[in-house]
Amino acid sequence: MSGWIAVAGLGPGDDALITPQVQAALEGATDIVGYFPYVARIPPRDGLTLHGSDNRVELERAAHALRMAAGGRRVVIVSSGDPGVFAMASALFEAVENGPPAWLDLDIRVLPGITAMLAAAARLGAPLGHDFCAINLSDNLKPWAVIEHRLRMAARGGFAMAFYNPRSRSRPHQFGQTLEILRAECCGARLISFARDVCKPDERLLTTTLAEATAEMADMRTVVIVGNAQTRRLGRFVYTPRSA
Ligand code: SAH
């Protein structure tokens, strides 16, 4: 049998949010590759090899998966959420770009998943119901000055915003700076929601204003959603009207 490689999104955490397409790829796979906690979501079975790896080894992980597919294995690289959102799909193509030309002829498929910001928005109501953008606040792969510039431009452009990787132990101060920038660019009454472990048993949703938000409200398991100037509360929901 000829090999293939699928880079698949497992969604935010609840197995009910894994698409049937991803489920079928997982069932047809001989090998699962990915960051340990994501690989741990796949039930072991005969004929399936699980290859968990550490964070930050995306290119090695992708090259390993490509070598296996070239050798005839059926490989799924798993990401949380959607594989194209700050995740493995781009890493896979980077590895293809820098690898042997034959890798371009492999059967490569990208299988979408439900990304954290969309799962969080659905739990909150409809805070991303008008124009919005998504920003990765980690400066692992880009300078902080770029992030700061994009934050200001997004705020000035009137976008609602979703922030991934908002705050980690190695970057404890930058989310405080993010809040300072937003307070300088937007009104203090602007709504901001912190959605932690969305669609998992310990899910926690908190909505407050920019004036009252603190950096400690976010961590690496949180996706943060800042509304636009029209975003409002409606009972227990947060929503953004479709016109602005
Ligand atoms: N590919 C993933 C994102 C990977 S970046 C996706 O599409 O969702 C990792 C960041 O995603 C985390 O720091 C957090 O900001 C966010 N995230 C992922 N799963 C989440 C969840 N269940 N609840 C809240 N945030 C989540």
Tab-separated table of C-alpha atoms and ligand atoms in Angstrom:
chain	number	residue	atom	x	y	z
A	1	MET	CA	0.000	0.000	0.000
A	2	SER	CA	1.223	3.513	-0.670
A	3	GLY	CA	1.803	5.873	2.206
A	4	TRP	CA	0.095	9.134	2.960
A	5	ILE	CA	0.312	11.897	5.486
A	6	ALA	CA	-2.566	13.819	7.020
A	7	VAL	CA	-2.143	16.781	9.325
A	8	ALA	CA	-5.295	16.833	11.385
A	9	GLY	CA	-6.975	19.024	13.992
A	10	LEU	CA	-8.395	17.313	17.082
A	11	GLY	CA	-10.496	20.343	18.058
A	12	PRO	CA	-10.395	22.081	21.442
A	13	GLY	CA	-10.725	19.010	23.662
A	14	ASP	CA	-14.138	17.344	23.486
A	15	ASP	CA	-14.090	14.260	21.237
A	16	ALA	CA	-17.565	15.230	19.995
A	17	LEU	CA	-15.843	18.118	18.194
A	18	ILE	CA	-13.495	15.873	16.177
A	19	THR	CA	-14.784	15.852	12.601
A	20	PRO	CA	-15.778	12.520	11.004
A	21	GLN	CA	-13.099	13.181	8.366
A	22	VAL	CA	-10.374	13.371	11.027
A	23	GLN	CA	-11.821	10.322	12.797
A	24	ALA	CA	-11.602	8.320	9.550
A	25	ALA	CA	-7.959	9.348	9.037
A	26	LEU	CA	-7.119	8.305	12.607
A	27	GLU	CA	-8.788	4.936	12.017
A	28	GLY	CA	-6.821	4.372	8.793
A	29	ALA	CA	-3.448	5.407	10.214
A	30	THR	CA	-0.458	3.229	11.050
A	31	ASP	CA	1.360	6.036	12.883
A	32	ILE	CA	0.330	9.084	14.928
A	33	VAL	CA	2.839	11.868	15.380
A	34	GLY	CA	2.532	14.947	17.598
A	35	TYR	CA	3.098	16.771	20.844
A	36	PHE	CA	2.682	14.306	23.784
A	37	PRO	CA	-0.632	15.601	25.209
A	38	TYR	CA	-2.288	15.538	21.786
A	39	VAL	CA	-1.028	12.031	20.963
A	40	ALA	CA	-2.339	10.956	24.394
A	41	ARG	CA	-5.870	11.656	23.153
A	42	ILE	CA	-5.613	8.804	20.611
A	43	PRO	CA	-6.669	5.385	21.976
A	44	PRO	CA	-3.960	2.748	21.385
A	45	ARG	CA	-4.791	-0.217	19.166
A	46	ASP	CA	-2.981	-3.056	17.410
A	47	GLY	CA	-1.123	-1.907	14.317
A	48	LEU	CA	-0.962	1.706	15.446
A	49	THR	CA	2.290	3.278	16.651
A	50	LEU	CA	2.077	6.459	18.731
A	51	HIS	CA	5.059	8.822	18.423
A	52	GLY	CA	4.721	11.535	21.069
A	53	SER	CA	7.340	14.279	21.020
A	54	ASP	CA	8.222	17.372	22.961
A	55	ASN	CA	7.023	20.862	22.171
A	56	ARG	CA	9.201	23.049	19.937
A	57	VAL	CA	10.499	20.196	17.763
A	58	GLU	CA	7.939	20.815	15.030
A	59	LEU	CA	10.330	20.601	12.077
A	60	GLU	CA	11.963	17.359	13.245
A	61	ARG	CA	8.527	15.918	13.931
A	62	ALA	CA	7.343	16.888	10.447
A	63	ALA	CA	10.450	15.438	8.773
A	64	HIS	CA	10.009	12.196	10.716
A	65	ALA	CA	6.389	11.969	9.553
A	66	LEU	CA	7.409	12.680	5.934
A	67	ARG	CA	10.099	9.991	5.987
A	68	MET	CA	7.586	7.471	7.306
A	69	ALA	CA	4.984	8.385	4.645
A	70	ALA	CA	7.665	8.135	1.926
A	71	GLY	CA	8.379	4.634	3.260
A	72	GLY	CA	4.740	3.581	2.811
A	73	ARG	CA	3.306	4.323	6.279
A	74	ARG	CA	-0.054	6.057	6.771
A	75	VAL	CA	0.732	8.923	9.097
A	76	VAL	CA	-1.464	11.413	10.933
A	77	ILE	CA	0.201	14.429	12.509
A	78	VAL	CA	-2.150	15.650	15.230
A	79	SER	CA	-2.618	19.249	16.367
A	80	SER	CA	-5.089	20.639	18.848
A	81	GLY	CA	-7.822	22.826	17.395
A	82	ASP	CA	-7.126	23.411	13.714
A	83	PRO	CA	-3.746	22.343	12.274
A	84	GLY	CA	-3.475	25.533	10.224
A	85	VAL	CA	-3.829	27.889	13.214
A	86	PHE	CA	-0.439	28.385	14.910
A	87	ALA	CA	0.191	24.658	14.558
A	88	MET	CA	1.665	21.801	12.534
A	89	ALA	CA	0.350	22.383	8.985
A	90	SER	CA	2.790	25.222	8.270
A	91	ALA	CA	5.620	23.312	9.954
A	92	LEU	CA	4.899	20.376	7.635
A	93	PHE	CA	5.110	22.567	4.526
A	94	GLU	CA	8.299	24.183	5.805
A	95	ALA	CA	9.816	20.715	6.147
A	96	VAL	CA	8.633	19.816	2.612
A	97	GLU	CA	10.113	23.062	1.255
A	98	ASN	CA	13.489	22.273	2.821
A	99	GLY	CA	13.455	18.538	2.118
A	100	PRO	CA	14.075	16.287	-0.896
A	101	PRO	CA	11.982	17.272	-3.970
A	102	ALA	CA	10.247	13.848	-3.910
A	103	TRP	CA	8.393	14.891	-0.733
A	104	LEU	CA	6.301	17.295	-2.856
A	105	ASP	CA	4.781	14.297	-4.647
A	106	LEU	CA	3.612	12.631	-1.433
A	107	ASP	CA	-0.096	12.315	-0.705
A	108	ILE	CA	-0.409	15.176	1.807
A	109	ARG	CA	-3.784	16.251	3.201
A	110	VAL	CA	-4.688	18.971	5.672
A	111	LEU	CA	-7.801	18.086	7.669
A	112	PRO	CA	-9.372	21.049	9.469
A	113	GLY	CA	-10.509	21.125	13.066
A	114	ILE	CA	-12.379	23.518	15.330
A	115	THR	CA	-9.915	26.112	16.510
A	116	ALA	CA	-9.897	27.394	20.105
A	117	MET	CA	-11.154	30.880	19.264
A	118	LEU	CA	-14.241	29.536	17.472
A	119	ALA	CA	-15.016	27.079	20.255
A	120	ALA	CA	-14.602	29.870	22.825
A	121	ALA	CA	-16.709	32.296	20.798
A	122	ALA	CA	-19.493	29.727	20.573
A	123	ARG	CA	-19.454	29.183	24.349
A	124	LEU	CA	-19.575	32.958	24.957
A	125	GLY	CA	-22.263	33.784	22.382
A	126	ALA	CA	-21.020	35.552	19.253
A	127	PRO	CA	-18.158	37.928	20.124
A	128	LEU	CA	-16.518	37.347	16.703
A	129	GLY	CA	-19.713	38.020	14.760
A	130	HIS	CA	-18.169	40.894	12.802
A	131	ASP	CA	-14.627	41.506	11.442
A	132	PHE	CA	-11.932	40.029	13.655
A	133	CYS	CA	-8.315	38.930	13.649
A	134	ALA	CA	-6.255	36.299	15.456
A	135	ILE	CA	-2.853	37.106	16.945
A	136	ASN	CA	-0.363	34.703	18.468
A	137	LEU	CA	1.144	36.561	21.442
A	138	SER	CA	4.145	34.228	21.695
A	139	ASP	CA	7.399	35.845	20.640
A	140	ASN	CA	9.135	32.488	20.082
A	141	LEU	CA	9.011	32.894	16.313
A	142	LYS	CA	8.671	36.683	15.862
A	143	PRO	CA	9.970	39.762	17.678
A	144	TRP	CA	7.807	41.370	20.369
A	145	ALA	CA	7.932	44.686	18.425
A	146	VAL	CA	6.004	43.032	15.576
A	147	ILE	CA	3.349	41.781	17.982
A	148	GLU	CA	3.006	45.226	19.545
A	149	HIS	CA	2.612	46.845	16.136
A	150	ARG	CA	-0.050	44.344	15.033
A	151	LEU	CA	-1.962	44.815	18.291
A	152	ARG	CA	-2.083	48.577	17.818
A	153	MET	CA	-3.091	48.321	14.166
A	154	ALA	CA	-5.821	45.771	14.942
A	155	ALA	CA	-7.181	48.003	17.705
A	156	ARG	CA	-7.122	51.059	15.434
A	157	GLY	CA	-8.738	49.067	12.635
A	158	GLY	CA	-11.731	48.330	14.844
A	159	PHE	CA	-11.244	44.571	14.786
A	160	ALA	CA	-12.360	42.204	17.496
A	161	MET	CA	-9.321	40.102	18.405
A	162	ALA	CA	-8.513	36.602	19.531
A	163	PHE	CA	-5.194	35.993	21.281
A	164	TYR	CA	-3.504	32.604	21.302
A	165	ASN	CA	-0.593	31.723	23.619
A	166	PRO	CA	-1.335	34.804	25.747
A	167	ARG	CA	0.933	34.179	28.707
A	168	SER	CA	3.447	31.552	29.824
A	169	ARG	CA	5.896	31.047	32.661
A	170	SER	CA	8.749	32.031	30.353
A	171	ARG	CA	6.892	35.196	29.249
A	172	PRO	CA	5.075	36.391	32.383
A	173	HIS	CA	5.128	40.144	31.616
A	174	GLN	CA	4.103	40.481	28.016
A	175	PHE	CA	0.402	39.959	28.561
A	176	GLY	CA	0.430	42.875	31.029
A	177	GLN	CA	2.010	44.950	28.261
A	178	THR	CA	-0.676	43.717	25.862
A	179	LEU	CA	-3.375	44.982	28.232
A	180	GLU	CA	-1.583	48.354	28.570
A	181	ILE	CA	-1.467	48.754	24.787
A	182	LEU	CA	-5.152	47.874	24.453
A	183	ARG	CA	-6.136	50.260	27.232
A	184	ALA	CA	-4.201	53.014	25.439
A	185	GLU	CA	-5.854	52.251	22.074
A	186	CYS	CA	-9.414	51.325	23.135
A	187	CYS	CA	-11.930	52.499	25.690
A	188	GLY	CA	-11.676	50.976	29.208
A	189	ALA	CA	-15.251	49.681	28.902
A	190	ARG	CA	-14.275	47.379	26.006
A	191	LEU	CA	-15.241	43.776	26.775
A	192	ILE	CA	-12.550	41.133	27.130
A	193	SER	CA	-13.244	37.432	27.671
A	194	PHE	CA	-10.890	34.785	29.044
A	195	ALA	CA	-11.804	31.273	27.955
A	196	ARG	CA	-9.726	28.572	29.665
A	197	ASP	CA	-9.808	24.870	28.795
A	198	VAL	CA	-12.745	25.416	26.468
A	199	CYS	CA	-14.768	22.249	25.836
A	200	LYS	CA	-12.879	20.363	28.562
A	201	PRO	CA	-14.182	19.326	32.005
A	202	ASP	CA	-12.489	22.295	33.766
A	203	GLU	CA	-13.701	24.929	31.320
A	204	ARG	CA	-13.780	28.445	32.766
A	205	LEU	CA	-15.228	31.524	31.061
A	206	LEU	CA	-14.716	35.017	32.445
A	207	THR	CA	-15.843	38.263	30.810
A	208	THR	CA	-14.799	41.656	32.151
A	209	THR	CA	-13.710	45.054	30.815
A	210	LEU	CA	-10.262	46.170	29.696
A	211	ALA	CA	-10.215	48.537	32.691
A	212	GLU	CA	-10.692	45.630	35.105
A	213	ALA	CA	-8.712	42.917	33.332
A	214	THR	CA	-5.485	41.693	34.947
A	215	ALA	CA	-2.636	39.710	33.440
A	216	GLU	CA	-3.244	36.798	35.861
A	217	MET	CA	-6.581	36.112	34.171
A	218	ALA	CA	-4.709	34.463	31.275
A	219	ASP	CA	-2.337	31.521	30.990
A	220	MET	CA	-1.262	29.124	28.248
A	221	ARG	CA	-4.540	27.225	28.453
A	222	THR	CA	-6.541	30.371	27.801
A	223	VAL	CA	-7.680	31.956	24.580
A	224	VAL	CA	-8.507	35.636	25.031
A	225	ILE	CA	-11.191	37.428	23.029
A	226	VAL	CA	-11.385	41.220	22.922
A	227	GLY	CA	-14.569	42.624	21.431
A	228	ASN	CA	-14.874	45.559	19.060
A	229	ALA	CA	-16.423	48.871	20.126
A	230	GLN	CA	-19.947	47.462	19.554
A	231	THR	CA	-19.503	44.193	21.452
A	232	ARG	CA	-21.999	43.971	24.304
A	233	ARG	CA	-23.399	41.711	26.982
A	234	LEU	CA	-26.870	40.276	26.554
A	235	GLY	CA	-27.911	38.358	29.663
A	236	ARG	CA	-25.242	35.675	30.080
A	237	PHE	CA	-24.024	36.082	26.490
A	238	VAL	CA	-21.465	38.310	24.782
A	239	TYR	CA	-22.167	39.281	21.202
A	240	THR	CA	-21.013	41.583	18.431
A	241	PRO	CA	-23.643	42.917	16.041
A	242	ARG	CA	-23.184	42.150	12.339
A	243	SER	CA	-23.049	45.827	11.376
A	244	ALA	CA	-20.445	48.329	12.492
B	1	SAH	N1	-3.951	24.869	16.734
B	1	SAH	C1	-4.564	25.312	17.980
B	1	SAH	C2	-3.791	26.454	18.626
B	1	SAH	C3	-2.400	26.085	19.091
B	1	SAH	S1	-1.602	27.397	19.935
B	1	SAH	C4	-6.030	25.732	17.688
B	1	SAH	O1	-6.405	25.858	16.522
B	1	SAH	O2	-6.783	25.916	18.664
B	1	SAH	C5	-1.999	26.978	21.628
B	1	SAH	C6	-2.949	28.013	22.194
B	1	SAH	O3	-4.274	27.739	21.744
B	1	SAH	C7	-3.074	28.025	23.712
B	1	SAH	O4	-2.042	28.784	24.328
B	1	SAH	C8	-4.422	28.690	23.911
B	1	SAH	O5	-4.315	30.086	23.718
B	1	SAH	C9	-5.212	28.122	22.721
B	1	SAH	N2	-6.029	26.943	23.066
B	1	SAH	C10	-5.933	25.712	22.518
B	1	SAH	N3	-6.884	24.879	23.025
B	1	SAH	C11	-7.594	25.621	23.909
B	1	SAH	C12	-8.713	25.334	24.768
B	1	SAH	N4	-9.299	24.132	24.797
B	1	SAH	N5	-9.177	26.341	25.552
B	1	SAH	C13	-8.613	27.562	25.522
B	1	SAH	N6	-7.553	27.882	24.738
B	1	SAH	C14	-7.051	26.925	23.950
